[in-house]
Coordinates of N, CA and C in Angstrom, one line a residue:
M9 N 20.0 -2.0 -58.2 CA 19.3 -0.9 -56.6 C 18.2 -1.5 -56.3
K10 N 17.9 -2.4 -56.6 CA 16.9 -3.2 -55.7 C 16.6 -4.2 -54.3
K11 N 18.4 -4.7 -55.2 CA 19.3 -5.3 -54.1 C 19.6 -4.6 -53.0
F12 N 20.0 -3.0 -53.3 CA 20.1 -2.3 -52.5 C 19.4 -1.8 -51.3
L13 N 18.0 -1.8 -52.0 CA 16.8 -1.2 -51.5 C 16.5 -2.3 -50.1
Q14 N 16.7 -3.9 -50.7 CA 16.3 -4.6 -49.9 C 17.2 -4.7 -48.7
A15 N 18.9 -4.0 -49.3 CA 19.7 -4.9 -48.1 C 19.1 -3.5 -47.0
A16 N 19.0 -2.3 -47.1 CA 19.2 -1.0 -46.4 C 17.5 -1.3 -46.0
F17 N 16.6 -2.0 -46.3 CA 15.3 -1.9 -45.4 C 15.6 -3.3 -44.3
A18 N 16.5 -4.2 -44.7 CA 16.6 -5.1 -43.8 C 17.6 -4.7 -43.2
A19 N 18.9 -4.1 -42.7 CA 19.5 -3.4 -42.0 C 18.6 -3.0 -41.2
S20 N 17.9 -1.6 -41.4 CA 16.9 -0.5 -40.6 C 16.4 -1.6 -39.7
L21 N 15.9 -2.5 -40.1 CA 15.1 -3.6 -39.3 C 15.7 -4.2 -38.4
G22 N 17.0 -4.5 -38.5 CA 17.9 -4.7 -37.6 C 18.2 -4.3 -36.4
L23 N 18.2 -2.8 -37.1 CA 18.7 -2.0 -36.0 C 17.9 -1.7 -34.9
I24 N 16.5 -1.8 -35.4 CA 15.4 -1.5 -34.4 C 15.1 -2.4 -33.9
A25 N 15.2 -3.6 -34.3 CA 15.1 -5.1 -33.0 C 16.3 -5.0 -32.2
L26 N 16.8 -4.4 -32.7 CA 18.4 -4.3 -31.3 C 17.9 -2.9 -30.4
A27 N 16.8 -2.2 -30.7 CA 16.6 -0.9 -29.8 C 15.9 -1.6 -28.4
P28 N 15.9 -1.0 -27.2 CA 15.9 -1.8 -26.3 C 14.8 -0.7 -25.9
A29 N 13.3 -1.8 -26.0 CA 12.2 -1.9 -25.0 C 11.7 -1.1 -24.3
H30 N 10.7 0.0 -25.0 CA 10.4 1.1 -24.6 C 10.2 1.2 -22.6
A31 N 10.0 2.0 -22.4 CA 9.6 2.2 -20.8 C 7.8 2.4 -20.5
S32 N 8.0 1.5 -19.5 CA 6.0 1.4 -19.9 C 5.6 2.8 -19.0
L33 N 5.9 3.3 -17.6 CA 5.9 4.2 -17.3 C 6.5 5.6 -17.5
Y34 N 6.1 7.0 -17.1 CA 7.4 7.9 -17.7 C 8.1 7.8 -16.5
T35 N 7.3 7.9 -15.0 CA 8.5 7.9 -14.1 C 7.3 6.9 -12.6
T36 N 8.5 6.3 -11.6 CA 8.0 5.3 -10.9 C 7.7 6.4 -9.7
S37 N 8.2 8.0 -9.6 CA 7.3 8.4 -8.3 C 6.4 9.5 -8.7
Y38 N 4.8 8.7 -8.1 CA 4.0 8.9 -8.4 C 3.6 10.2 -7.8
G39 N 3.8 10.9 -6.5 CA 3.9 12.1 -6.2 C 3.0 11.6 -5.1
T40 N 1.4 12.6 -4.9 CA 0.9 12.7 -3.9 C -0.1 11.8 -4.0
Q41 N -1.0 10.8 -3.1 CA -2.1 10.0 -3.2 C -3.0 11.2 -3.1
L42 N -4.3 11.2 -4.1 CA -5.5 12.3 -4.1 C -6.1 10.8 -3.5
D43 N -6.6 11.3 -1.8 CA -7.0 10.1 -1.8 C -8.9 9.6 -2.0
T44 N -9.3 11.2 -2.3 CA -11.2 10.7 -2.6 C -10.6 9.7 -4.0
L45 N -10.0 10.1 -5.0 CA -10.1 9.1 -6.1 C -9.8 7.6 -5.6
S46 N -8.9 7.7 -4.9 CA -8.0 6.2 -4.5 C -9.2 5.8 -3.6
N47 N -11.2 5.9 -3.3 CA -11.9 5.2 -2.9 C -13.4 5.4 -3.5
C48 N -12.9 5.4 -4.6 CA -14.4 6.0 -5.2 C -15.3 5.3 -6.5
D49 N -15.9 5.9 -7.0 CA -16.6 4.8 -8.1 C -17.3 6.6 -8.7
D50 N -16.8 7.0 -9.9 CA -17.2 7.8 -10.4 C -17.0 9.2 -10.0
C51 N -16.0 9.3 -9.9 CA -15.3 10.8 -8.7 C -14.5 11.8 -9.8
A52 N -14.3 13.1 -9.4 CA -13.6 13.9 -9.5 C -12.7 14.5 -8.6
S53 N -11.3 15.3 -8.9 CA -10.5 16.0 -8.2 C -11.6 17.0 -7.5
D54 N -11.0 18.1 -7.3 CA -10.4 19.6 -7.5 C -9.7 19.8 -8.5
A55 N -9.7 21.4 -8.7 CA -8.2 21.4 -9.6 C -7.0 21.4 -8.9
L56 N -6.6 21.3 -10.1 CA -4.9 20.7 -9.7 C -3.7 21.5 -10.5
R57 N -3.3 22.1 -10.2 CA -3.0 23.5 -10.6 C -1.1 23.1 -11.2
F58 N -0.5 23.7 -12.5 CA 0.9 23.2 -12.5 C 1.3 24.5 -11.0
S59 N 3.0 23.2 -10.7 CA 3.7 24.6 -10.1 C 4.2 25.2 -10.6
G60 N 4.9 26.5 -10.4 CA 5.8 27.7 -11.0 C 4.8 28.6 -10.8
S61 N 5.5 30.0 -11.3 CA 4.4 30.8 -11.7 C 4.3 31.0 -13.5
G62 N 3.2 31.9 -13.7 CA 2.9 32.1 -14.8 C 2.9 30.7 -15.6
Q63 N 2.5 29.5 -15.3 CA 2.5 28.4 -16.0 C 0.8 28.2 -16.6
S64 N 0.8 27.8 -17.8 CA -0.6 27.5 -18.3 C -0.3 26.5 -19.6
I65 N -1.1 26.5 -20.3 CA -1.4 25.0 -21.5 C -3.2 25.9 -22.3
N66 N -2.5 25.9 -23.9 CA -3.3 26.5 -24.5 C -3.8 24.7 -25.5
F67 N -5.1 24.7 -24.9 CA -5.2 23.3 -25.2 C -6.7 23.8 -26.1
F68 N -6.8 23.2 -26.8 CA -7.9 23.9 -28.4 C -8.2 24.9 -28.1
G69 N -7.3 25.7 -28.2 CA -7.6 27.5 -28.2 C -7.6 28.3 -27.3
K70 N -7.9 27.0 -25.7 CA -7.8 28.1 -25.0 C -6.9 28.0 -23.6
S71 N -6.6 29.2 -22.6 CA -5.4 28.7 -21.9 C -6.2 28.7 -20.4
Y72 N -5.5 27.6 -19.8 CA -6.0 26.7 -18.6 C -4.5 26.6 -17.5
S73 N -5.1 27.1 -16.9 CA -3.4 26.6 -15.4 C -3.9 25.4 -15.0
S74 N -4.9 24.8 -14.8 CA -5.3 23.4 -14.1 C -5.7 22.6 -14.8
L75 N -5.8 21.8 -14.4 CA -7.2 20.5 -14.4 C -7.8 19.5 -14.0
Y76 N -8.6 18.5 -14.2 CA -9.5 17.8 -13.2 C -8.8 16.8 -13.6
V77 N -9.0 16.3 -12.5 CA -8.6 14.0 -12.8 C -9.9 13.8 -12.3
G78 N -10.2 12.8 -13.7 CA -11.5 11.5 -13.3 C -10.9 10.6 -13.1
S79 N -11.5 9.8 -11.5 CA -11.4 8.5 -12.3 C -11.3 7.6 -13.0
N80 N -12.1 7.6 -14.0 CA -12.7 6.7 -14.8 C -11.4 7.3 -15.9
G81 N -9.9 7.7 -15.8 CA -9.2 7.6 -16.6 C -8.8 8.6 -17.3
Y82 N -9.4 9.3 -17.0 CA -8.9 10.5 -18.0 C -8.8 12.3 -17.4
V83 N -8.7 13.2 -18.0 CA -8.2 14.4 -16.7 C -9.2 15.2 -18.1
T84 N -9.6 16.3 -17.4 CA -10.5 17.3 -18.5 C -9.8 19.0 -17.8
F85 N -10.0 19.7 -18.9 CA -10.2 20.7 -18.7 C -11.5 21.8 -18.7
G86 N -11.1 23.0 -17.3 CA -12.7 23.8 -17.5 C -13.5 23.2 -16.4
T87 N -14.4 21.9 -16.5 CA -14.9 21.5 -15.6 C -15.1 19.8 -15.6
P88 N -14.8 19.6 -14.0 CA -14.2 18.3 -13.9 C -15.7 17.5 -14.0
R89 N -15.6 16.2 -14.6 CA -16.1 15.2 -15.0 C -15.8 13.8 -14.3
T90 N -17.5 12.9 -14.2 CA -17.2 12.0 -13.5 C -18.0 10.8 -14.5
N91 N -18.0 11.1 -15.6 CA -18.3 10.2 -16.3 C -17.9 8.6 -17.1
F92 N -18.6 7.4 -17.1 CA -17.6 6.3 -17.0 C -18.3 5.5 -18.0
T93 N -19.2 6.2 -19.0 CA -19.3 5.2 -20.1 C -18.6 5.9 -21.4
P94 N -17.5 4.8 -22.0 CA -16.4 5.4 -23.2 C -17.4 5.5 -24.3
A95 N -16.7 7.6 -25.2 CA -17.0 7.5 -25.9 C -15.8 8.1 -26.7
P96 N -15.5 7.9 -28.5 CA -15.2 8.7 -29.1 C -14.6 10.0 -29.1
L97 N -13.4 10.1 -28.6 CA -12.8 11.2 -28.4 C -13.0 12.9 -29.0
D98 N -13.3 12.0 -30.3 CA -13.3 13.7 -31.4 C -14.9 13.9 -31.3
T99 N -15.8 13.6 -30.9 CA -17.1 13.5 -30.6 C -17.3 14.2 -29.6
Q100 N -16.7 13.6 -28.4 CA -17.7 13.7 -26.9 C -17.9 15.0 -26.9
T101 N -19.1 15.4 -25.8 CA -19.0 17.0 -25.4 C -19.0 17.0 -24.4
L102 N -18.4 16.6 -23.6 CA -18.1 16.5 -22.0 C -17.6 18.0 -21.9
S103 N -16.2 17.5 -22.2 CA -15.1 18.5 -22.0 C -14.2 18.4 -22.6
P104 N -13.1 19.6 -22.7 CA -11.8 19.1 -23.2 C -11.0 18.3 -22.8
M105 N -10.6 17.1 -23.3 CA -10.5 15.8 -22.5 C -9.2 15.3 -23.2
I106 N -8.5 14.2 -22.1 CA -7.4 13.8 -22.4 C -7.7 12.5 -21.8
A107 N -7.6 11.7 -22.4 CA -8.2 9.8 -22.0 C -7.2 9.2 -22.3
A108 N -6.5 8.4 -21.2 CA -5.7 7.1 -21.3 C -6.2 5.9 -21.1
L109 N -7.3 5.7 -21.3 CA -8.4 4.7 -20.1 C -9.3 4.5 -19.5
Y110 N -10.2 5.0 -20.7 CA -11.6 6.1 -20.1 C -12.4 4.8 -20.2
S111 N -13.2 4.3 -18.8 CA -13.6 3.2 -18.6 C -14.5 3.5 -17.8
D112 N -16.0 2.6 -17.1 CA -16.0 2.5 -15.9 C -14.7 1.8 -14.8
L113 N -14.3 2.3 -14.2 CA -13.2 2.4 -13.7 C -13.5 2.4 -12.1
D114 N -13.1 1.3 -11.5 CA -13.1 1.2 -9.7 C -11.7 1.6 -8.8
T115 N -11.8 2.4 -8.1 CA -10.5 2.2 -6.6 C -11.6 2.2 -5.0
R116 N -12.5 1.3 -5.3 CA -13.3 1.6 -3.4 C -12.5 0.2 -2.7
G117 N -12.4 0.2 -1.7 CA -12.1 -0.6 -0.5 C -11.3 -1.7 -1.0
D118 N -9.9 -1.0 -1.3 CA -8.6 -1.7 -1.9 C -7.8 -0.8 -2.0
D119 N -6.2 -1.2 -0.8 CA -5.4 -0.7 -0.8 C -4.6 -0.7 -1.4
A120 N -4.2 -1.3 -2.4 CA -3.7 -1.2 -3.4 C -3.8 -0.4 -4.6
S121 N -5.4 0.1 -5.1 CA -5.8 0.6 -6.4 C -6.1 1.7 -5.8
N122 N -4.9 3.1 -6.4 CA -4.8 4.2 -5.4 C -4.6 5.2 -7.2
I123 N -5.1 6.7 -6.8 CA -4.5 7.8 -8.0 C -3.9 8.9 -7.2
Y124 N -2.4 9.5 -8.4 CA -1.4 9.9 -8.2 C -1.2 11.3 -8.8
V125 N -1.1 12.6 -7.7 CA -0.5 13.8 -9.2 C 0.8 13.9 -8.2
N126 N 1.9 14.2 -9.4 CA 3.4 15.1 -9.2 C 3.2 16.2 -9.9
A127 N 3.5 17.3 -8.7 CA 3.3 17.7 -9.4 C 5.1 19.1 -9.3
A128 N 6.0 18.6 -8.8 CA 7.2 18.3 -8.6 C 8.0 19.4 -9.2
T129 N 7.6 19.3 -10.2 CA 8.2 19.7 -11.7 C 7.7 21.0 -12.0
A130 N 7.8 22.4 -12.1 CA 7.4 23.3 -12.4 C 6.8 23.6 -13.6
G131 N 5.6 23.1 -14.4 CA 5.2 23.3 -15.3 C 4.6 21.7 -15.9
E132 N 4.9 21.1 -15.3 CA 4.6 19.7 -15.2 C 3.6 19.3 -13.7
L133 N 2.7 18.7 -14.8 CA 1.9 17.6 -13.8 C 1.6 16.2 -14.5
V134 N 2.0 15.1 -13.6 CA 2.1 13.3 -13.8 C 1.0 13.0 -13.1
I135 N 0.0 12.1 -14.1 CA -0.7 11.4 -13.4 C -0.9 9.9 -12.9
T136 N -1.2 9.3 -12.6 CA -0.6 7.6 -12.0 C -2.4 7.6 -12.1
W137 N -2.5 6.0 -12.7 CA -3.6 5.2 -11.9 C -3.2 4.2 -11.9
E138 N -2.6 4.0 -10.6 CA -2.0 2.6 -9.6 C -3.2 1.9 -9.7
K139 N -2.9 0.5 -10.6 CA -3.4 -0.6 -10.1 C -5.1 -0.6 -10.1
V140 N -5.6 0.2 -10.2 CA -7.4 0.2 -10.8 C -8.2 -0.8 -11.1
G141 N -8.8 -1.0 -10.2 CA -10.0 -1.9 -10.8 C -10.9 -1.6 -11.4
I142 N -11.9 -2.2 -12.0 CA -13.1 -1.8 -13.1 C -14.3 -2.9 -12.3
F143 N -15.1 -2.0 -12.6 CA -16.5 -2.0 -12.2 C -16.9 -3.2 -12.0
S144 N -18.0 -3.7 -10.6 CA -18.4 -3.5 -9.7 C -16.9 -4.2 -9.0
V145 N -15.6 -3.3 -7.9 CA -15.1 -3.3 -7.0 C -14.3 -5.2 -7.8
N146 N -13.7 -4.8 -9.2 CA -13.3 -6.2 -9.8 C -11.8 -5.6 -9.6
Y147 N -11.0 -6.0 -9.2 CA -9.4 -6.4 -9.0 C -8.6 -7.4 -9.5
N148 N -9.2 -8.5 -10.3 CA -8.7 -8.4 -11.1 C -8.5 -8.6 -12.2
Q149 N -9.2 -7.6 -12.4 CA -8.2 -6.8 -13.6 C -7.8 -5.4 -13.2
R150 N -6.6 -5.9 -13.4 CA -5.8 -4.6 -12.7 C -5.7 -3.5 -13.7
N151 N -5.0 -2.0 -13.5 CA -4.9 -1.6 -14.4 C -3.7 -0.2 -13.9
T152 N -2.4 0.0 -14.9 CA -2.0 1.0 -14.3 C -1.2 1.6 -15.8
F153 N -1.3 2.9 -16.1 CA -1.0 4.0 -16.5 C -1.0 5.6 -16.2
Q154 N -0.3 6.6 -16.9 CA -0.3 7.8 -16.5 C -0.6 8.4 -17.8
I155 N -0.6 9.5 -17.5 CA -1.3 11.1 -18.3 C -0.1 11.9 -17.6
V156 N 0.6 12.5 -18.8 CA 1.5 13.4 -18.4 C 0.9 15.0 -19.2
V157 N 1.3 16.1 -18.5 CA 0.7 17.3 -19.0 C 1.8 18.3 -18.7
R158 N 2.3 18.9 -19.9 CA 3.4 20.2 -19.3 C 3.2 21.5 -20.4
S159 N 2.6 22.3 -19.4 CA 2.3 23.9 -20.0 C 3.5 24.1 -20.7
D160 N 3.0 25.3 -21.6 CA 3.4 25.7 -22.6 C 5.2 26.5 -22.4
Q161 N 4.9 26.3 -20.8 CA 6.3 27.3 -20.6 C 6.9 26.4 -20.1
F162 N 7.3 24.8 -20.8 CA 7.8 24.0 -19.8 C 9.0 23.6 -21.0
S163 N 9.8 23.3 -21.0 CA 11.1 23.1 -22.1 C 11.1 21.3 -22.2
V164 N 10.2 21.2 -23.1 CA 10.3 19.7 -23.5 C 11.3 19.0 -24.2
P165 N 11.5 17.7 -23.5 CA 13.2 16.8 -24.1 C 12.8 16.9 -25.2
A166 N 13.6 16.5 -26.2 CA 14.2 15.6 -27.1 C 13.2 14.5 -27.7
G167 N 12.7 14.6 -28.2 CA 12.1 12.9 -28.9 C 10.5 12.4 -27.1
S168 N 10.1 13.8 -27.2 CA 9.1 13.5 -26.1 C 7.9 14.5 -26.4
G169 N 7.0 14.7 -25.8 CA 6.3 15.6 -26.0 C 5.5 16.5 -24.9
Q170 N 4.7 17.5 -25.3 CA 4.3 18.8 -23.9 C 3.2 17.6 -23.8
I171 N 2.4 16.8 -24.3 CA 1.2 15.7 -23.5 C 1.9 14.3 -23.6
G172 N 1.9 13.3 -22.7 CA 2.0 11.8 -22.6 C 1.8 10.8 -22.0
V173 N 0.8 9.8 -23.3 CA 0.2 8.3 -22.5 C 0.8 7.5 -22.5
Y174 N 1.2 7.5 -21.1 CA 1.7 5.7 -21.0 C 1.0 4.2 -20.2
Y175 N 1.5 3.6 -20.8 CA 0.9 2.7 -19.9 C 1.7 1.7 -20.0
G176 N 0.9 0.7 -18.7 CA 2.0 -0.2 -18.2 C 0.9 -1.5 -18.1
D177 N 0.7 -2.2 -16.5 CA -0.3 -3.5 -17.4 C -1.8 -2.9 -17.2
I178 N -2.7 -3.8 -18.2 CA -3.9 -3.5 -18.2 C -4.2 -4.4 -18.4
G179 N -5.5 -4.6 -17.8 CA -5.7 -6.3 -17.2 C -7.1 -5.8 -18.3
T180 N -7.5 -5.1 -17.8 CA -9.7 -4.7 -18.3 C -9.9 -5.7 -19.5
T181 N -10.9 -6.4 -19.6 CA -11.1 -6.5 -20.6 C -12.7 -6.1 -21.4
A182 N -13.0 -4.8 -20.4 CA -14.0 -4.3 -20.3 C -13.7 -2.8 -22.0
M183 N -14.3 -2.8 -22.5 CA -14.4 -2.1 -23.6 C -13.6 -0.2 -23.6
V184 N -13.1 0.2 -23.8 CA -12.4 1.6 -23.7 C -11.9 2.4 -24.7
S185 N -11.3 3.9 -24.1 CA -11.7 4.7 -25.3 C -10.7 5.5 -25.0
A186 N -9.4 6.1 -26.0 CA -8.0 6.8 -25.3 C -8.0 7.8 -26.7
G187 N -7.0 9.1 -26.2 CA -7.5 10.4 -27.4 C -7.7 11.8 -26.7
F188 N -7.6 12.4 -27.5 CA -8.2 13.9 -27.4 C -9.5 14.3 -27.9
G189 N -9.5 15.2 -27.0 CA -11.2 16.4 -27.7 C -11.6 17.3 -27.0
D190 N -11.9 17.8 -27.9 CA -12.1 19.7 -27.8 C -13.5 19.7 -27.0
G191 N -14.4 19.0 -26.9 CA -15.6 18.9 -26.3 C -16.5 19.2 -27.4
L192 N -16.2 19.6 -28.1 CA -17.2 19.8 -29.6 C -17.8 18.8 -30.1
E193 N -19.3 18.7 -30.5 CA -19.3 17.7 -31.2 C -19.4 17.1 -32.6
S194 N -18.6 18.3 -33.4 CA -18.0 18.1 -34.3 C -16.6 17.7 -34.6
V195 N -15.9 17.3 -35.7 CA -14.7 16.7 -35.2 C -13.8 18.1 -36.2
N196 N -12.6 18.3 -34.9 CA -11.9 19.0 -35.8 C -10.4 18.7 -35.7
P197 N -9.8 19.6 -36.2 CA -8.5 19.8 -36.4 C -7.3 19.3 -34.5
G198 N -7.0 17.9 -34.6 CA -6.2 18.0 -33.2 C -6.8 16.4 -32.7
E199 N -8.2 16.6 -32.8 CA -9.0 15.6 -32.1 C -8.3 14.4 -32.5
K200 N -8.3 13.0 -31.8 CA -8.0 12.0 -32.3 C -8.4 10.7 -31.3
S201 N -9.0 9.7 -31.8 CA -9.1 8.3 -31.1 C -8.0 7.6 -31.3
F202 N -7.1 7.2 -30.7 CA -6.2 6.0 -31.2 C -6.7 5.5 -30.1
A203 N -8.0 5.2 -29.9 CA -8.9 3.4 -29.1 C -9.8 4.1 -29.1
Y204 N -10.7 3.0 -29.4 CA -12.1 3.7 -29.3 C -12.8 2.4 -29.3
N205 N -13.7 1.9 -28.0 CA -14.5 0.2 -28.5 C -13.4 -1.0 -28.4
V206 N -12.4 -0.8 -28.0 CA -11.7 -2.0 -28.0 C -11.1 -2.2 -27.0
P207 N -10.8 -3.2 -26.3 CA -10.7 -4.2 -24.7 C -9.5 -3.9 -24.1
G208 N -9.5 -3.5 -22.7 CA -8.6 -2.4 -22.3 C -7.4 -3.1 -22.5
T209 N -7.3 -4.7 -22.8 CA -6.1 -5.1 -22.0 C -5.0 -4.6 -23.8
T210 N -5.5 -4.0 -24.8 CA -4.8 -4.1 -26.3 C -4.2 -3.2 -26.3
L211 N -4.0 -2.2 -24.9 CA -3.3 -1.0 -24.5 C -2.3 -1.3 -23.9
S212 N -2.7 -2.9 -23.2 CA -1.7 -2.8 -22.2 C 0.0 -2.9 -22.9
N213 N 0.8 -2.3 -22.0 CA 2.3 -1.6 -22.3 C 2.5 -1.4 -23.3
S214 N 1.9 -1.0 -23.6 CA 1.4 -0.7 -25.5 C 2.4 1.0 -25.7
P215 N 3.9 1.6 -26.7 CA 4.4 2.5 -26.3 C 3.7 3.5 -26.0
P216 N 4.3 4.5 -25.3 CA 4.0 5.9 -25.3 C 3.0 6.4 -26.1
Q217 N 2.3 7.3 -26.1 CA 1.9 8.3 -27.2 C 2.0 9.7 -26.6
F218 N 3.2 9.9 -27.5 CA 3.4 11.6 -27.1 C 2.9 12.8 -28.3
F219 N 2.7 13.9 -28.2 CA 2.3 14.8 -29.0 C 2.0 16.5 -28.1
N220 N 3.0 17.3 -29.4 CA 2.7 18.8 -29.1 C 2.0 19.1 -29.3
L221 N 1.2 20.5 -28.7 CA 0.9 21.5 -29.1 C 1.3 22.7 -30.2
N222 N 0.5 22.8 -30.9 CA 0.4 24.1 -32.0 C -0.6 24.7 -32.5
N223 N -0.2 25.5 -31.3 CA -1.4 26.8 -30.8 C -2.5 26.3 -30.9
G224 N -2.6 25.6 -29.2 CA -3.4 24.4 -28.9 C -3.9 23.6 -29.4
V225 N -3.3 22.8 -30.8 CA -4.0 22.0 -31.6 C -3.2 20.5 -31.0
P226 N -3.4 19.3 -30.8 CA -2.3 18.4 -30.5 C -1.7 18.3 -31.9
V227 N -0.6 17.3 -32.0 CA 0.2 17.4 -33.2 C 1.0 16.0 -32.9
E228 N 1.1 15.3 -33.4 CA 1.5 13.7 -33.1 C 3.4 13.9 -33.3
V229 N 4.2 13.4 -32.0 CA 5.3 13.7 -32.5 C 5.8 12.0 -32.1
P230 N 6.4 12.0 -33.6 CA 6.7 10.3 -34.2 C 8.2 9.7 -33.1
E231 N 8.2 8.5 -33.0 CA 8.7 7.7 -31.9 C 10.3 8.3 -32.7
P232 N 10.3 8.4 -31.4 CA 12.4 9.5 -32.6 C 13.2 8.0 -32.3
A233 N 13.4 6.3 -32.1 CA 14.1 5.5 -31.9 C 13.7 5.1 -33.2
S234 N 12.6 5.0 -33.9 CA 12.3 4.2 -34.8 C 12.7 5.0 -35.8
I235 N 12.6 6.5 -35.9 CA 13.1 7.1 -36.8 C 14.8 7.2 -37.4
A236 N 15.5 7.5 -35.8 CA 16.8 7.4 -35.9 C 17.3 6.4 -36.2
L237 N 16.7 5.1 -36.2 CA 17.0 3.7 -36.3 C 17.2 3.3 -37.7
L238 N 15.9 3.7 -38.1 CA 16.0 3.5 -39.8 C 16.7 4.4 -40.6
G239 N 17.3 5.4 -40.1 CA 18.2 6.3 -40.7 C 19.2 6.3 -41.1
L240 N 19.8 5.5 -39.4 CA 21.5 4.6 -39.4 C 21.4 3.8 -40.2
G241 N 20.4 2.7 -40.0 CA 20.4 2.3 -41.2 C 20.6 1.8 -42.9
L242 N 19.8 3.0 -43.0 CA 20.1 3.5 -44.4 C 21.3 4.0 -44.7
A243 N 21.8 4.8 -43.9 CA 23.3 5.7 -44.0 C 24.1 4.7 -43.8
G244 N 24.3 3.5 -43.4 CA 25.0 2.2 -43.3 C 25.1 1.7 -44.4
C245 N 23.8 1.6 -45.1 CA 23.7 1.0 -46.1 C 24.5 1.7 -47.4
I246 N 24.0 3.0 -46.7 CA 24.5 3.8 -48.2 C 26.2 3.9 -48.7
A247 N 26.6 4.2 -47.2 CA 28.1 4.1 -47.0 C 28.8 2.7 -48.0
A248 N 28.2 1.8 -47.3 CA 28.7 0.2 -48.0 C 28.3 0.3 -49.3
R249 N 27.2 0.6 -50.1 CA 27.2 0.6 -51.3 C 28.6 1.9 -52.1
R250 N 28.7 3.1 -51.2 CA 29.4 3.3 -52.2 C 30.9 3.0 -52.1
R251 N 31.6 1.8 -50.9 CA 32.8 1.4 -50.7 C 32.4 0.8 -52.5
Q252 N 31.3 0.0 -52.5 CA 31.5 -1.3 -53.7 C 31.2 -0.6 -55.1
T253 N 30.9 0.6 -55.2 CA 31.4 1.7 -56.0 C 32.4 2.1 -56.7
A254 N 34.2 2.5 -55.4 CA 34.7 3.4 -55.8 C 35.6 2.2 -56.2

């Protein structure tokens, strides 16, 4: 039995090793450039609404039809924010927030450093920070990443989530934070800091983070490829075991 379990584990690892590498970004169709955010330090967008009628999202118990993009690597609900000092997402008291690379980012005076929104699909907002720098106008440490937010009415594809955080090349060595927060000091269910006070480079090209919302509370979605491949590996070993004992 011990040898069988070892073989099953080895087979599943082999299948996982053969799995294709994750795509670093959700899409390369960035959409519309947000001009103000693409040449600023510490700024926020106007309210960005979901396209399509009747689209909204319940985030930590409140319903929103729009969000705000902060140039410093996050989106907020209810109130725009321009804060630049990374904070633990589960105890920050600014606003309900989704952060991918909360840090003192900079887009001033550089044509390649831009922030975009793609609202072409009803009920879906894709925010892209492309090759943004770090304060002060340091473009030797560029950073590309995305936040995807989908409404409660959106039909989420299998293996994805209502909220997604995607990382391309992250070059900053500055400290960053990432995760979810409800804007209240107390730590409540669903709040999560999956990075805090770590160099941004630790997130470079890391696997996407997926979350669904259960009555407004974020719930992490397991990586589907890993689960499926592990199941295939175990199923193959069980079949082989049955043939041996037949």
